[in-house]
PDB file of C-alpha atoms in Angstrom:
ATOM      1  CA  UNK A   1      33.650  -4.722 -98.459  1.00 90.00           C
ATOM      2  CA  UNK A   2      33.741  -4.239 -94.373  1.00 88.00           C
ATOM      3  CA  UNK A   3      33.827  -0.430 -95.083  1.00 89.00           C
ATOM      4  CA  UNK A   4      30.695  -0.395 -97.155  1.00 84.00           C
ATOM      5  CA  UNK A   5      28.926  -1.490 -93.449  1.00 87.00           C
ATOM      6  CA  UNK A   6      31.366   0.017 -91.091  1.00 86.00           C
ATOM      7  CA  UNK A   7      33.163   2.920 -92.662  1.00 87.00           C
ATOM      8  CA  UNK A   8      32.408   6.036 -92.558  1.00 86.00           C
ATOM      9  CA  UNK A   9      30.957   6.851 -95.832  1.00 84.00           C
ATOM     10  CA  UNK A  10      29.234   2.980 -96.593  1.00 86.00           C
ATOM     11  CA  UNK A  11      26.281   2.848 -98.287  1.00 83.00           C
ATOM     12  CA  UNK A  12      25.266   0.105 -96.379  1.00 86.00           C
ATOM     13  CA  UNK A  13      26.020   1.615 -93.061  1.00 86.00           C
ATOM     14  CA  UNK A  14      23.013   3.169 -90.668  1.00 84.00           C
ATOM     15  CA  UNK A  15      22.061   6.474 -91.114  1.00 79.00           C
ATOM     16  CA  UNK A  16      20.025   9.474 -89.152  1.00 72.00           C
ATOM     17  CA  UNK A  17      17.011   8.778 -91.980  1.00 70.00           C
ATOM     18  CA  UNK A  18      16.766   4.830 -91.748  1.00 73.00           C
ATOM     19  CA  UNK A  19      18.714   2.159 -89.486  1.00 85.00           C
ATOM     20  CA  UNK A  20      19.620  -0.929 -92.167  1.00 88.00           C
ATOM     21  CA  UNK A  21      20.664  -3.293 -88.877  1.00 89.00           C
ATOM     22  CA  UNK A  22      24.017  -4.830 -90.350  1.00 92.00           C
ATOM     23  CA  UNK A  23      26.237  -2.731 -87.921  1.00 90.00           C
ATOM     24  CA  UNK A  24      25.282  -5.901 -85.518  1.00 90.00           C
ATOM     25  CA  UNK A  25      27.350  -8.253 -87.739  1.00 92.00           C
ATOM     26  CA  UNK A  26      30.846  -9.196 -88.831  1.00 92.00           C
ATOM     27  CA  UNK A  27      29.687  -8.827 -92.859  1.00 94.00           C
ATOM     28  CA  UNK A  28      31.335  -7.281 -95.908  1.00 94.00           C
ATOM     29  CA  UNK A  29      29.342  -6.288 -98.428  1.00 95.00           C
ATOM     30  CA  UNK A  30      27.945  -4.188-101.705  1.00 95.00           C
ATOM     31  CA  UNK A  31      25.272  -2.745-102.754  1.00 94.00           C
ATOM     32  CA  UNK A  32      23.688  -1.714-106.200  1.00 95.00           C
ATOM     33  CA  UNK A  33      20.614   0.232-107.940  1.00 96.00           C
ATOM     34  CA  UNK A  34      19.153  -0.410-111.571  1.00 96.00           C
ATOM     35  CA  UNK A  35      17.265   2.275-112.779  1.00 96.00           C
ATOM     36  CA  UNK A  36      14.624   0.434-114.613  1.00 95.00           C
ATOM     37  CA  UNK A  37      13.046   2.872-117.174  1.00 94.00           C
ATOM     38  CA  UNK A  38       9.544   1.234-118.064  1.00 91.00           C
ATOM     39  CA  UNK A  39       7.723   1.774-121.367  1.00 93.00           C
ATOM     40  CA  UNK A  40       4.396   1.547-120.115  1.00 92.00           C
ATOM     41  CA  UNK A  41       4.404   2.923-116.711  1.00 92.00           C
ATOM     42  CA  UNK A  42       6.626   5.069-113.792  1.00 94.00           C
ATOM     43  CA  UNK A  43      10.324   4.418-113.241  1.00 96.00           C
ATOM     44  CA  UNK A  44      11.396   1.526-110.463  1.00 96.00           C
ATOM     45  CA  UNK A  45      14.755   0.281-109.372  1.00 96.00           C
ATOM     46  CA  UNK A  46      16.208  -3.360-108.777  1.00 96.00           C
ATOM     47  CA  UNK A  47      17.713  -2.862-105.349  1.00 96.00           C
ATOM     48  CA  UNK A  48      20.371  -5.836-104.746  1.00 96.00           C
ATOM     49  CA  UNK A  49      23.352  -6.289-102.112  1.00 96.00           C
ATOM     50  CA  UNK A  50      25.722  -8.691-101.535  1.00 97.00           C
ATOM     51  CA  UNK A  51      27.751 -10.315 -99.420  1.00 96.00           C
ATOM     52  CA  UNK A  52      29.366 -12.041 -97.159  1.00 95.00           C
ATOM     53  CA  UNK A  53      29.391 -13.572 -93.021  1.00 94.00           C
ATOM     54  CA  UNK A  54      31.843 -13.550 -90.855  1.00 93.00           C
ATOM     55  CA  UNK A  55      34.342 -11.454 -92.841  1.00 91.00           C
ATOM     56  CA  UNK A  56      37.221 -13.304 -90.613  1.00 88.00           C
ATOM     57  CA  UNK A  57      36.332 -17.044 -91.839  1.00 91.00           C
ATOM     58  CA  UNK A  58      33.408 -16.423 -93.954  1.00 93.00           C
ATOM     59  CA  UNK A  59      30.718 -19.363 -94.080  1.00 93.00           C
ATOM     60  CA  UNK A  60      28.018 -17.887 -95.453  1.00 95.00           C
ATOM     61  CA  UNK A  61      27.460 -15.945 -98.888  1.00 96.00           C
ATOM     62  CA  UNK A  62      24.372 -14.011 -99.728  1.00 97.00           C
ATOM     63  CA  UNK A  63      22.396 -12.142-102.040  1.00 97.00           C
ATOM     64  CA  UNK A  64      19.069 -10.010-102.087  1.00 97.00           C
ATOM     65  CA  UNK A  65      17.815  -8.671-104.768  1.00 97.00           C
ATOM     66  CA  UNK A  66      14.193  -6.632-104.770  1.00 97.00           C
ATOM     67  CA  UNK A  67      13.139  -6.344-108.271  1.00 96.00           C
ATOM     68  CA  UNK A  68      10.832  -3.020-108.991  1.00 95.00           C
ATOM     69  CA  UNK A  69      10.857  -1.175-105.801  1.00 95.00           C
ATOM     70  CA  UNK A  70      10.205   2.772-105.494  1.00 94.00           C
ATOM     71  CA  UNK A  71      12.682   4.625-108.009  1.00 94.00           C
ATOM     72  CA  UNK A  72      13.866   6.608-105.042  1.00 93.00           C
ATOM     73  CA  UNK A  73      14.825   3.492-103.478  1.00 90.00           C
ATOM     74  CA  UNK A  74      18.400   2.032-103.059  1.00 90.00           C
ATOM     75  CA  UNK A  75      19.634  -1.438-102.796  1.00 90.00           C
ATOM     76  CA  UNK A  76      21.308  -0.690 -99.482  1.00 91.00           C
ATOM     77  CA  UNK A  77      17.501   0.711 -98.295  1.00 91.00           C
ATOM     78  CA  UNK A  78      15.691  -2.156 -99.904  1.00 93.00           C
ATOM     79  CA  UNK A  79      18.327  -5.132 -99.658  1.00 95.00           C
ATOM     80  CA  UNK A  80      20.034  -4.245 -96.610  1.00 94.00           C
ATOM     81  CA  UNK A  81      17.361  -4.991 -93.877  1.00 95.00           C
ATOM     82  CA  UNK A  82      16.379  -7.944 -95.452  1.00 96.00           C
ATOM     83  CA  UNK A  83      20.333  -9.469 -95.679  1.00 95.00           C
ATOM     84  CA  UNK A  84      20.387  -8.098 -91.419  1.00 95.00           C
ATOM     85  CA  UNK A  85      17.026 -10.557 -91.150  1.00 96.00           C
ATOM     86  CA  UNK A  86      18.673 -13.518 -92.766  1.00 95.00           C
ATOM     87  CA  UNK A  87      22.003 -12.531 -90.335  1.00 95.00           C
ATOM     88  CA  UNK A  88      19.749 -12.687 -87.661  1.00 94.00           C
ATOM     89  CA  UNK A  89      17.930 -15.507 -88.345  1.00 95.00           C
ATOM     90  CA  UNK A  90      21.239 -17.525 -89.113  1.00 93.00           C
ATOM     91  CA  UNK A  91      22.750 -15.706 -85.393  1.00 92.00           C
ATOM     92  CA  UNK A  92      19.938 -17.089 -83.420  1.00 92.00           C
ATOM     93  CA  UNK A  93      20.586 -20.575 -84.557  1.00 92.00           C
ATOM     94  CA  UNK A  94      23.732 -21.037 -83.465  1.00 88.00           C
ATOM     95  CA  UNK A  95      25.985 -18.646 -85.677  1.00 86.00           C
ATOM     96  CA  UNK A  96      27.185 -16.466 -82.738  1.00 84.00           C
ATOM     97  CA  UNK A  97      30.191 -16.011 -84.681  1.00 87.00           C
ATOM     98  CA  UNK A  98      28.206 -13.531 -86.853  1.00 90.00           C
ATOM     99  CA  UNK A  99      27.789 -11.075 -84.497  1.00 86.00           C
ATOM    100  CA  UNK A 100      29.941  -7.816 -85.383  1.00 80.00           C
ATOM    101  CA  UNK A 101      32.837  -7.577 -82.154  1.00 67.00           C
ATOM    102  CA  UNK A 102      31.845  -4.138 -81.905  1.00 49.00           C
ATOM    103  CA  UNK A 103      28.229  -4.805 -81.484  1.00 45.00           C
ATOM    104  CA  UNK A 104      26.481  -5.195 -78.046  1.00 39.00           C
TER     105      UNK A 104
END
């Protein structure tokens, strides 16, 4: 779950089109889309990730999940930034063992 943040081909890791801000922590994680096909009106997605803080001795579990967002939308787009809030919410109040090793 580390290399869906920190590996090379993570969904959940930053990219050139949109930074997701959970390089800065020690998390494992995973992502997911539902294509939500509506009767009456345009396509949306449920955008949702999962996981985990600090991967070493986790203490903390979490989940986001962003019911009917923009059906070009992801969960790691959606989800992601708002898990990296919570992370640095929980960091600033004492958690300094969130904070990724390889982070500044």
């Amino acid at each position: 779950m580390q290399d869906l943040v920190f590996g090379e081909h993570g969904t959940a890791r930053d990219r050139p089109e949109g930074k997701i801000g959970l390089e800065a922590f020690s998390v494992g994680a995973k992502t997911g889309t539902a294509e939500i096909r509506h009767l009456d009106g345009p396509p949306t997605n449920n955008a949702w990730i999962a996981g985990f803080a600090p991967c070493r001795a986790p203490r903390f579990a979490f989940v986001v999940c962003l019911e009917d967002v923009d059906d070009k939308v992801h969960g790691a787009d959606a989800a992601g930034p708002v898990a990296a809030e919570i992370l640095r919410v929980l960091a600033a109040n004492g958690n300094a063992d969130l904070r990724s090793e390889a982070s500044p």
